[in-house]
Short mmCIF file of C-alpha atoms in Angstrom, two decimals:
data_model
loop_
_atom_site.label_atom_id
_atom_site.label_comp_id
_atom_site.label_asym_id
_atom_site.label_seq_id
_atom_site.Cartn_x
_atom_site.Cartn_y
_atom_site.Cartn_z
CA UNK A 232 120.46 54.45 84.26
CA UNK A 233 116.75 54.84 84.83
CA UNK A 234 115.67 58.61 85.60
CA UNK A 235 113.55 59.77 88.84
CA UNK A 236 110.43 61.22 89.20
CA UNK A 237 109.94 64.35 91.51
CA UNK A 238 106.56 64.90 93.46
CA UNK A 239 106.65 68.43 93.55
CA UNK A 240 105.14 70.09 95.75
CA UNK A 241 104.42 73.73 94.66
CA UNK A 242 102.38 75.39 97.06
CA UNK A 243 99.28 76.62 97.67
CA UNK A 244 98.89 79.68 94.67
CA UNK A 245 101.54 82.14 95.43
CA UNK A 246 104.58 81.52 93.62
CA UNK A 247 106.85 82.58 96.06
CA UNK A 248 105.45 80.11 98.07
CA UNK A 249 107.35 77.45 96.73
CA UNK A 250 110.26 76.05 97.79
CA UNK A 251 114.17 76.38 97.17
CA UNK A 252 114.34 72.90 96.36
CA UNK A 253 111.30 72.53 94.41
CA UNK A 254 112.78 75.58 91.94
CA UNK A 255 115.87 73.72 91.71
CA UNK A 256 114.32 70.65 90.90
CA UNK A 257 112.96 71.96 88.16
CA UNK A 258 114.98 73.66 86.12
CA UNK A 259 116.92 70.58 85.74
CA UNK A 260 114.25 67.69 84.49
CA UNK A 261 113.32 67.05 81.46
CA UNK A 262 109.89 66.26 81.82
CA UNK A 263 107.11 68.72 83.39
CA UNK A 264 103.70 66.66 83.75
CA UNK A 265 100.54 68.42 85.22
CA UNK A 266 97.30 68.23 86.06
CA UNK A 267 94.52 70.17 83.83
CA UNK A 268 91.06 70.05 83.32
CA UNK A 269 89.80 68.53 80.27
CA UNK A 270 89.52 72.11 78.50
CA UNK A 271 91.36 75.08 79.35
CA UNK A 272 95.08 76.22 81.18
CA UNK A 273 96.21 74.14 84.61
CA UNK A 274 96.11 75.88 87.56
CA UNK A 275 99.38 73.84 88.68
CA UNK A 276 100.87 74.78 85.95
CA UNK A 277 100.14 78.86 86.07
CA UNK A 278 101.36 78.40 89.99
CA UNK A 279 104.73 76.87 89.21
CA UNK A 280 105.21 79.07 85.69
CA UNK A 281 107.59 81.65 86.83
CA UNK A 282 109.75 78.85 87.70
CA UNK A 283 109.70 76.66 84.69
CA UNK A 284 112.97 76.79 82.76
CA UNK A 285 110.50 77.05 79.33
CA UNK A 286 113.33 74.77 77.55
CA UNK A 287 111.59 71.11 78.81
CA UNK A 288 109.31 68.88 77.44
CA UNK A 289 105.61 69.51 79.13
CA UNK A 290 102.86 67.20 79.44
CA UNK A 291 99.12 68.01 80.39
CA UNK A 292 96.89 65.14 82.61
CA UNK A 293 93.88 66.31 81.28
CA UNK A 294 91.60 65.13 84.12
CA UNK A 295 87.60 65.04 83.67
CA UNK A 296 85.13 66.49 85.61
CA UNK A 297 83.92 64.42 87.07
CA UNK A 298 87.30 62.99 88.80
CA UNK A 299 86.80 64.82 92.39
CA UNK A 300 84.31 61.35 92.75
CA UNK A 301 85.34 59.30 90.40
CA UNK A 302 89.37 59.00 89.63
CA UNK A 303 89.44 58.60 86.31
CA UNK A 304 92.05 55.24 86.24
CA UNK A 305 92.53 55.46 82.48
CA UNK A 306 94.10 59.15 82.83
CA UNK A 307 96.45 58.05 85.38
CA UNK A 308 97.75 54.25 83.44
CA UNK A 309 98.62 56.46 80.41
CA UNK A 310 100.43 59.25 82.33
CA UNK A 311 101.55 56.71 84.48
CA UNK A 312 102.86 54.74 81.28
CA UNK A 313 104.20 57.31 79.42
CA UNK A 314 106.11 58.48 82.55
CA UNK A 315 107.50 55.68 83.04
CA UNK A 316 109.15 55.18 79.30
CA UNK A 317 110.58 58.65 79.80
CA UNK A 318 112.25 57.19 83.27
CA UNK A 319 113.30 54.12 81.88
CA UNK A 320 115.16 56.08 79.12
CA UNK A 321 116.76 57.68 81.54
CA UNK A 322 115.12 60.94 81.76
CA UNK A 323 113.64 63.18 85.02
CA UNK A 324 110.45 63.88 85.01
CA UNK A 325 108.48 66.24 87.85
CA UNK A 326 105.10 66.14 88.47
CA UNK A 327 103.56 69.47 89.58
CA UNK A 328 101.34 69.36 92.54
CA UNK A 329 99.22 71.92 94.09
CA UNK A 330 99.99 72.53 97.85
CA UNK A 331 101.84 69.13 99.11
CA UNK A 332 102.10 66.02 96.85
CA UNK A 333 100.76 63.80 99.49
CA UNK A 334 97.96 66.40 101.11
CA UNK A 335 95.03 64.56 99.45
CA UNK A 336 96.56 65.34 96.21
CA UNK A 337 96.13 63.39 92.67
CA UNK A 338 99.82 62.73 92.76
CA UNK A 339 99.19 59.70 94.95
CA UNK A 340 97.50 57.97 92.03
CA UNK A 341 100.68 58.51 90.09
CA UNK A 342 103.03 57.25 92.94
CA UNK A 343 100.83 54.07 93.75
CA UNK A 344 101.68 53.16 89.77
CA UNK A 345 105.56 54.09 89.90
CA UNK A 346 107.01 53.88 93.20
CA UNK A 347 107.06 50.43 93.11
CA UNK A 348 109.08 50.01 89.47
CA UNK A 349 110.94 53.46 90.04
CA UNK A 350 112.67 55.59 91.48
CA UNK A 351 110.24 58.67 93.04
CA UNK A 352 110.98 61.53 95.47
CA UNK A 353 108.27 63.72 97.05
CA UNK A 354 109.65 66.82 97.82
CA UNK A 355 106.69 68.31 100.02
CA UNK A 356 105.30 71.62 99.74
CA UNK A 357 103.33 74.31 101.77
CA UNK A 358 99.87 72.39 102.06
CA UNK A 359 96.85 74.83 101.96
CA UNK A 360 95.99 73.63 105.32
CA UNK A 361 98.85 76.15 106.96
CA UNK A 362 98.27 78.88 103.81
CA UNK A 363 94.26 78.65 105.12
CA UNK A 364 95.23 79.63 108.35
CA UNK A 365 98.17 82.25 107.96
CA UNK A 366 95.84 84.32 105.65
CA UNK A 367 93.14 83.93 107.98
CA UNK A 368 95.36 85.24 110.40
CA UNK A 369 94.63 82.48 113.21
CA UNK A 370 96.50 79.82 114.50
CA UNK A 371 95.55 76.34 113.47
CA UNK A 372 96.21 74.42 116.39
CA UNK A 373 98.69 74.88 119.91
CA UNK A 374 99.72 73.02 122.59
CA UNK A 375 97.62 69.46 122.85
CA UNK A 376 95.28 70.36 120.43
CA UNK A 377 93.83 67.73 118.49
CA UNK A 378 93.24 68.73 115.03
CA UNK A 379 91.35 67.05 112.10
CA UNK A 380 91.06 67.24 108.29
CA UNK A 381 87.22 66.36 107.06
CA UNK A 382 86.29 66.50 103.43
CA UNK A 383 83.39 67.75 103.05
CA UNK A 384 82.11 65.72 100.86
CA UNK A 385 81.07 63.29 103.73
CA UNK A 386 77.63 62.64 105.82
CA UNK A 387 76.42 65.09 107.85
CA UNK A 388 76.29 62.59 110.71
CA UNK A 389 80.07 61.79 110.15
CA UNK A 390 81.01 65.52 110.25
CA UNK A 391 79.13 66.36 113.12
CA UNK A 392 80.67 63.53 114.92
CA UNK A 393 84.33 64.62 114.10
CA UNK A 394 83.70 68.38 114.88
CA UNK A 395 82.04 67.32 117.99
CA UNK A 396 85.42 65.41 119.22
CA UNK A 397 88.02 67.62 118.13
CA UNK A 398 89.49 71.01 119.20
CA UNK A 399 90.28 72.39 115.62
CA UNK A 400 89.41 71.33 111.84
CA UNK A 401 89.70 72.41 108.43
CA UNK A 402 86.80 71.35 106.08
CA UNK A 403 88.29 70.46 102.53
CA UNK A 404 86.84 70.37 99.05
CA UNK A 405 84.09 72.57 100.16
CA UNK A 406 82.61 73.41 96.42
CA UNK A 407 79.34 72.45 96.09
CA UNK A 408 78.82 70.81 99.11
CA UNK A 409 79.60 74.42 101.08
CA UNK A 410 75.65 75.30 101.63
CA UNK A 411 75.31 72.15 103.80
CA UNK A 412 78.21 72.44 105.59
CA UNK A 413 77.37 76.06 106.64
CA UNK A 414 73.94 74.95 107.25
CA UNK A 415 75.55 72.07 109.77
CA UNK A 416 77.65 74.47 111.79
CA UNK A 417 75.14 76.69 112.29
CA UNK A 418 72.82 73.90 113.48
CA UNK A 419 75.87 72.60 115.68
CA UNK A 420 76.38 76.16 117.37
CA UNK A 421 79.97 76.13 115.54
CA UNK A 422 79.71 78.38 112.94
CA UNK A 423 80.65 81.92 114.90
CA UNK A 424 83.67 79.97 115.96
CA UNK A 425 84.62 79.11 111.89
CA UNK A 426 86.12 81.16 109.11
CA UNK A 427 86.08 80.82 105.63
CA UNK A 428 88.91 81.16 103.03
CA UNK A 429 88.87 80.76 98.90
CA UNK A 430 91.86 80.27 96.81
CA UNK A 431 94.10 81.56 99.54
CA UNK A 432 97.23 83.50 98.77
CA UNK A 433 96.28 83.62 94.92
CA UNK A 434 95.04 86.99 93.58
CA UNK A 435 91.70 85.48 93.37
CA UNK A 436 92.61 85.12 97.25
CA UNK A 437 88.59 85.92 99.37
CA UNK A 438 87.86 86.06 102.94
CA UNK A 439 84.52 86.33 103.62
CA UNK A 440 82.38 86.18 106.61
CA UNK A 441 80.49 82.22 106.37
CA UNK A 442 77.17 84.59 106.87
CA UNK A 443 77.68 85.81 103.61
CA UNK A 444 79.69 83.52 101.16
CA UNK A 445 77.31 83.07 98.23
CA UNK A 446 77.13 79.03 98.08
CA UNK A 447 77.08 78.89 94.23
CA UNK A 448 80.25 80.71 93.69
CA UNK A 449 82.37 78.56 96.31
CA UNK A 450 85.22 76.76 94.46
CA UNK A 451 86.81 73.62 95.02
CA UNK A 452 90.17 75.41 96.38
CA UNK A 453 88.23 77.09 99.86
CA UNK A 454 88.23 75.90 103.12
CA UNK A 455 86.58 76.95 107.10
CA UNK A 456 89.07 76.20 109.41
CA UNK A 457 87.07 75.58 113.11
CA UNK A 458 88.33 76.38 116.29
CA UNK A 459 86.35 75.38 119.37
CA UNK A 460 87.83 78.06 121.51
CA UNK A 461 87.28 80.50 118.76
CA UNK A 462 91.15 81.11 118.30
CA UNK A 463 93.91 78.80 119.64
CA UNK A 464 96.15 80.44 121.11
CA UNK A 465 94.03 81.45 123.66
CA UNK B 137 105.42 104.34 110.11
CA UNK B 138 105.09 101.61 112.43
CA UNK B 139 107.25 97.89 111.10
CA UNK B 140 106.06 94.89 110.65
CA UNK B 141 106.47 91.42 112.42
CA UNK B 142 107.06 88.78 109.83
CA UNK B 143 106.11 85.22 111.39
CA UNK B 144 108.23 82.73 109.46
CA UNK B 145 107.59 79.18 108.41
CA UNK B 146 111.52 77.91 107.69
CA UNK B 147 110.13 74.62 106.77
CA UNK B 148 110.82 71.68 108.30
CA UNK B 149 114.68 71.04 108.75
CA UNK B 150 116.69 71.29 105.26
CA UNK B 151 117.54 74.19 104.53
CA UNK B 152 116.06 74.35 100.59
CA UNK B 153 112.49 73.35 102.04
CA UNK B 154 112.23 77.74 102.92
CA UNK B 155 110.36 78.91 100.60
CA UNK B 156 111.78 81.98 98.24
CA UNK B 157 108.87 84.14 99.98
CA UNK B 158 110.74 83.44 103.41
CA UNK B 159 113.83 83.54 102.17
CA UNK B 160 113.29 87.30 100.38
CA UNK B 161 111.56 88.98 103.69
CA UNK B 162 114.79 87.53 106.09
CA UNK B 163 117.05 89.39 103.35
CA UNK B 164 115.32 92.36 104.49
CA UNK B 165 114.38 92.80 107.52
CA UNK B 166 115.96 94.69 110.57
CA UNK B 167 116.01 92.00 113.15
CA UNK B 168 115.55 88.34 113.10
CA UNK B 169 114.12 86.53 116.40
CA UNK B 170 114.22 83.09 117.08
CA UNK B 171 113.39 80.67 119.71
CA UNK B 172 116.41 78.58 121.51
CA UNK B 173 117.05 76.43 124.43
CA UNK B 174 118.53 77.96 127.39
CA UNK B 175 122.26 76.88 127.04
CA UNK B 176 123.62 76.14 123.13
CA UNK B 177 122.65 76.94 119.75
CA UNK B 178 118.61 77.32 118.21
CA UNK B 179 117.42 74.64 116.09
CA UNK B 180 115.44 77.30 114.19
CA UNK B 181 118.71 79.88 113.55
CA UNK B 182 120.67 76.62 112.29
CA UNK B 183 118.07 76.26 109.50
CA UNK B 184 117.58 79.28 108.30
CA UNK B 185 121.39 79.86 108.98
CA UNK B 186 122.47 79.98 104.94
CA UNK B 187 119.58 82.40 104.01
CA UNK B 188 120.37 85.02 106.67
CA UNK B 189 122.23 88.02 105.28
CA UNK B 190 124.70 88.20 108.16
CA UNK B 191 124.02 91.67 108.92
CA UNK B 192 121.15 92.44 110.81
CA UNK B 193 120.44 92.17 114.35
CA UNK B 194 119.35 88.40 116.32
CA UNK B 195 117.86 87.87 119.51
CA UNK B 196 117.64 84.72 120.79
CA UNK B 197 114.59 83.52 122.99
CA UNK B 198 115.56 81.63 125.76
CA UNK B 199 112.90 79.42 126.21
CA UNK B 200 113.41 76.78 129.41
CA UNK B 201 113.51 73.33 129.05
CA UNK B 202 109.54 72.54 130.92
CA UNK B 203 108.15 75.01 128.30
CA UNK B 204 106.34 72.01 126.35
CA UNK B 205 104.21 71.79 129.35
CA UNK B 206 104.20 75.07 131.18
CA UNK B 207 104.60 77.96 127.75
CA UNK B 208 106.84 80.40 129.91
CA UNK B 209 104.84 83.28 129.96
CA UNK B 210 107.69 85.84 131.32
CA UNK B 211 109.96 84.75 128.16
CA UNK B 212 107.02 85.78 125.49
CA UNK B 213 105.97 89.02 127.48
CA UNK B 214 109.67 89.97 127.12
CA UNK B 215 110.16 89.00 123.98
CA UNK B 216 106.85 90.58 122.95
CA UNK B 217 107.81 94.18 124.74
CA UNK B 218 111.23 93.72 122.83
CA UNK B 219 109.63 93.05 119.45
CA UNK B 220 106.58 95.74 119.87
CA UNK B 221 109.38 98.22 120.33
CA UNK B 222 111.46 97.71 117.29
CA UNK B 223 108.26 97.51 115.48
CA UNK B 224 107.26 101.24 117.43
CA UNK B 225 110.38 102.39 115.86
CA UNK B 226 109.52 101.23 112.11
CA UNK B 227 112.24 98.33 112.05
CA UNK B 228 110.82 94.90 110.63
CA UNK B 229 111.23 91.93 112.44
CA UNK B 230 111.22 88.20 111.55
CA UNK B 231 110.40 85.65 113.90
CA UNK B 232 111.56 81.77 112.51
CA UNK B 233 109.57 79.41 113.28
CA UNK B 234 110.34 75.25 112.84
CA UNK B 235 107.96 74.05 109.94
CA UNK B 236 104.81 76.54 109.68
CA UNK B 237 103.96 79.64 112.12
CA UNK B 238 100.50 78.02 112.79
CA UNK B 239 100.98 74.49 113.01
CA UNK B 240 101.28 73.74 116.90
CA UNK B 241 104.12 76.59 116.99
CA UNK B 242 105.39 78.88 119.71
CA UNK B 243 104.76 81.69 117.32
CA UNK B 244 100.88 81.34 118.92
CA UNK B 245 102.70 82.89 121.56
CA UNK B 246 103.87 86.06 119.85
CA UNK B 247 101.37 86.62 118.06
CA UNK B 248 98.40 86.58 121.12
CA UNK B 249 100.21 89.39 122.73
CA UNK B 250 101.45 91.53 119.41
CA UNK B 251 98.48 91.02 116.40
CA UNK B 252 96.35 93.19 118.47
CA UNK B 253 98.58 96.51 118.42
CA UNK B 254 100.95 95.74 115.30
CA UNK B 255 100.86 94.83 111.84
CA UNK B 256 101.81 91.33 111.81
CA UNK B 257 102.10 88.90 108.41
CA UNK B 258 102.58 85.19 108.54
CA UNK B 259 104.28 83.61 105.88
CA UNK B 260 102.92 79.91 105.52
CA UNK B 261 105.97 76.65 105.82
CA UNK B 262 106.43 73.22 104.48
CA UNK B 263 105.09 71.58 107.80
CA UNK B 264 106.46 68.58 109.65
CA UNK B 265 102.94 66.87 108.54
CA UNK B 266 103.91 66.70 105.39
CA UNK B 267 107.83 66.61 105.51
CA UNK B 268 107.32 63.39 107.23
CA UNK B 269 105.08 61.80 104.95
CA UNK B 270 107.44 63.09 102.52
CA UNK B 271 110.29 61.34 103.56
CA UNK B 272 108.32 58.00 104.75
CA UNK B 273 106.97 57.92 100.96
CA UNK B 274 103.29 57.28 101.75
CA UNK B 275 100.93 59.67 101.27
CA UNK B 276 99.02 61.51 104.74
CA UNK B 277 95.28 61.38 103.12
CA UNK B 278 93.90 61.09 99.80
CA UNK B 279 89.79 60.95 98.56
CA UNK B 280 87.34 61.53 101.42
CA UNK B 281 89.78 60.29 104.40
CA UNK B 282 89.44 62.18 107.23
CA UNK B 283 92.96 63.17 109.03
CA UNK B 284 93.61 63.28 112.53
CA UNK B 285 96.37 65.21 114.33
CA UNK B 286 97.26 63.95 118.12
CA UNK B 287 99.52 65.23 120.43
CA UNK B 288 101.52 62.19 122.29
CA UNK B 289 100.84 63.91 125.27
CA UNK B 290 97.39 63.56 125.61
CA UNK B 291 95.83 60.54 127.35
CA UNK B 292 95.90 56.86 126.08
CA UNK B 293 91.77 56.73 125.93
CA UNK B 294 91.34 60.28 124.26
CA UNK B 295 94.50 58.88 121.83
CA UNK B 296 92.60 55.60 121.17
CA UNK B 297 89.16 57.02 120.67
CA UNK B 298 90.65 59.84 117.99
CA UNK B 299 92.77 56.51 116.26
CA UNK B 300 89.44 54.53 116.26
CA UNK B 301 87.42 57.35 114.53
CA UNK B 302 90.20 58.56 111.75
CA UNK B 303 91.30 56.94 108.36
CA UNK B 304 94.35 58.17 108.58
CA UNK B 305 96.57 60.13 111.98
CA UNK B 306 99.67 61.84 112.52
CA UNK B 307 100.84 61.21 116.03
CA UNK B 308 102.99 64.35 116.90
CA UNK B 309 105.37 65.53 120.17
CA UNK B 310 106.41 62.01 121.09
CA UNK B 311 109.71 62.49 122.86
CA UNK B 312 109.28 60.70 126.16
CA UNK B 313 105.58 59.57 125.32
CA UNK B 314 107.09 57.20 122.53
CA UNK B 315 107.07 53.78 124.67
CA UNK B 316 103.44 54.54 125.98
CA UNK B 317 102.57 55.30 122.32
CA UNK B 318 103.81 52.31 120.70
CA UNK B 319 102.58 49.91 123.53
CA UNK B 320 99.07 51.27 122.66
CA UNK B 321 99.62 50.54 118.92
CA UNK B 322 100.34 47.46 119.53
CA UNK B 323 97.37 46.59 122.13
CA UNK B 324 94.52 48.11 119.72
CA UNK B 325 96.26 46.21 116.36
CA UNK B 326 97.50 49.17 114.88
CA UNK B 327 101.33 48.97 115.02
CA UNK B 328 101.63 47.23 111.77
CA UNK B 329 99.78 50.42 110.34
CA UNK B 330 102.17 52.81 111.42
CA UNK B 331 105.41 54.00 110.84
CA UNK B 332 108.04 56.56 112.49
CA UNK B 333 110.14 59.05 111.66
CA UNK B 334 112.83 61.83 113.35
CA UNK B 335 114.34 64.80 112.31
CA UNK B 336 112.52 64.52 108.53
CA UNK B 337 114.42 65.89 106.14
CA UNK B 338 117.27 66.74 108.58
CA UNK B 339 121.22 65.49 108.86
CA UNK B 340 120.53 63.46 111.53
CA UNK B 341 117.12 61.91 109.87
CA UNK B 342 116.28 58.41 110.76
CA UNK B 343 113.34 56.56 109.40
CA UNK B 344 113.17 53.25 111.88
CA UNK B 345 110.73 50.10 112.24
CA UNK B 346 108.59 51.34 114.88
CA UNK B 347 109.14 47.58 116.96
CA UNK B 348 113.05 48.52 116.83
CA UNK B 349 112.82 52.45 117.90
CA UNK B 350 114.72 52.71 121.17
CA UNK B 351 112.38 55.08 123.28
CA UNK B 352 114.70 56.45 125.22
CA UNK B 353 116.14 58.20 122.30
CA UNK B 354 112.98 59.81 120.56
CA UNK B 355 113.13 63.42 120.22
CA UNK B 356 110.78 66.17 120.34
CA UNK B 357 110.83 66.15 116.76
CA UNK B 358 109.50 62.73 115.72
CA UNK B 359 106.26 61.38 114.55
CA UNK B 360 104.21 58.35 113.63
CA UNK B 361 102.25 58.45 110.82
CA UNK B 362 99.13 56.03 110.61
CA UNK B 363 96.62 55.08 107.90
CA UNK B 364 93.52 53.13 108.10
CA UNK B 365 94.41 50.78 104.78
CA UNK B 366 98.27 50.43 105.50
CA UNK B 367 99.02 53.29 102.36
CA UNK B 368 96.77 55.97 101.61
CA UNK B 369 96.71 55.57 97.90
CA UNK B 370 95.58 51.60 98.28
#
């Protein structure tokens, strides 16, 4: 009987923050497969550590660089092949995933090669969309709210169009594109009415006022969350 | 020394989706709060039911059945004069909360009237966003897609602008706005796009085509999920 691959969603950074059945899940597969960069320990990896039964078979995706624009589709056929031998031998196999497996997360690349040949369960996890906004200590969105993810990665034109129609966002994958987007809000009149957040509820964990986040040091894992009535629950 | 309020994310309806962060602060605080209808048992208290130590005080929050559209303020000043006391006398409290504190929750509530005077710590939950995406197996929003979250209740031309403008859209608190919902799916071409889902991750979960969903049966606790390309990962 063929095994099952587990999208495991581990949370934002915290360990704690994962779930019951995310623990459970793995300390019974046989297979742990994570994302990493090309050099260097995986942050996915480090998260879910304190839960790993250290007996299993572990295997890195060592992703390039350059994949935030470019997916790198030779990474995911091998893992994506090799994965699938280990399931059709009958073995279980999670893949780690920051946050949720199905937040804009890599996972998805791995699912659109397996779920159609085998079996796959996505056991979701606390996104950093809701960790953003506890440790920020404001509510994301109440009542009829209409709230909306942008990447930030997109035009100007696009993201001013969004914020303009919406009552709350969170701007993702800041990184290198944060000294724009800072430069947009202010433009827009928005930015007293946004917060800023970097790898929140890690011990690397910053909040700093936008005024004064230094735009070279902002990582991939930081977000502003935007509220047009400053805080929602008012 | 003044307590602290502890606003809990449970997770999103089974049980094991708490995470062990949630599950170690309920095992130790003084009182546990939790919203419930005004006759019969709370949603939230079933949930977090197995994780409860059994011996620390509950209080129930009787919150009226037109609080969706009219938040009854009485009920949260109570509650809040309740809470701030225990707190006053250096007892911890823990208020559950359905899915994450900050995601659309009545925990807004609480915490408007109580972050201002008390120390107050929000512990981040797997979120019916991503439960239900989960449990539908397609992913919410991958790359640069931007993601749109839009309350039922909220006119048909706001709901169709927001659907025009998004890659991908959750459409949440359907309940009795299902049939107007769907017909508008259907009139702007996006019904074959979409897919529904109650009570995620729940007993009574149902995943059904959204043509054969009878709408006079859609709870509070249902939403479509809709993406731009059919699946996210295409």
């Amino acid at each position: 009987m063929s095994g099952t691959l587990y999208g495991i969603g581990i949370g934002p950074g915290d360990p704690d923050l994962i779930t019951l059945k995310a623990v459970r899940i793995l300390q019974q597969v046989d297979l742990v497969v994570f994302p990493a960069p090309e050099h260097g320990p995986s942050l996915a990896r480090s998260i879910a550590a304190p839960h790993l039964p250290g007996r299993c078979a572990e295997f890195a995706m060592r992703i390039p660089m350059t994949a935030a624009r470019f997916p790198p589709d030779h990474v995911y056929d091998d893992a994506a092949r090799r994965i699938g031998a280990e399931l059709d031998a009958g073995r279980s196999v999670a893949a780690l995933c920051e946050g949720d497996p199905f937040f804009y997360g890599s996972f998805a690349y791995l699912f659109a090669r397996l779920a159609g040949s085998h079996r796959v369960e996505v056991i979701p996890g606390v996104s950093s969309l809701t960790a953003c906004a506890a440790r920020l200590g404001t509510p994301l969105a109440a009542r009829n709210d209409v709230l909306t993810v942008i990447p930030a990665p997109l035009a100007d034109t696009v993201i001013a169009r969004q914020l303009e129609d919406t009552d709350a966002a969170a701007i993702v994958k800041l990184g290198r594109h944060f000294a724009r987007i800072r430069a947009l809000l202010v433009r827009e009149g928005l930015d007293s009415r946004s917060a800023y957040v970097e790898h929140a509820t890690m011990g690397t964990e910053r909040l700093i006022p936008l005024a004064r986040v230094e735009a070279a040091t902002v990582p991939y894992f930081s977000m502003i969350l935007f509220h047009r009535r400053g805080q929602a629950w008012q």
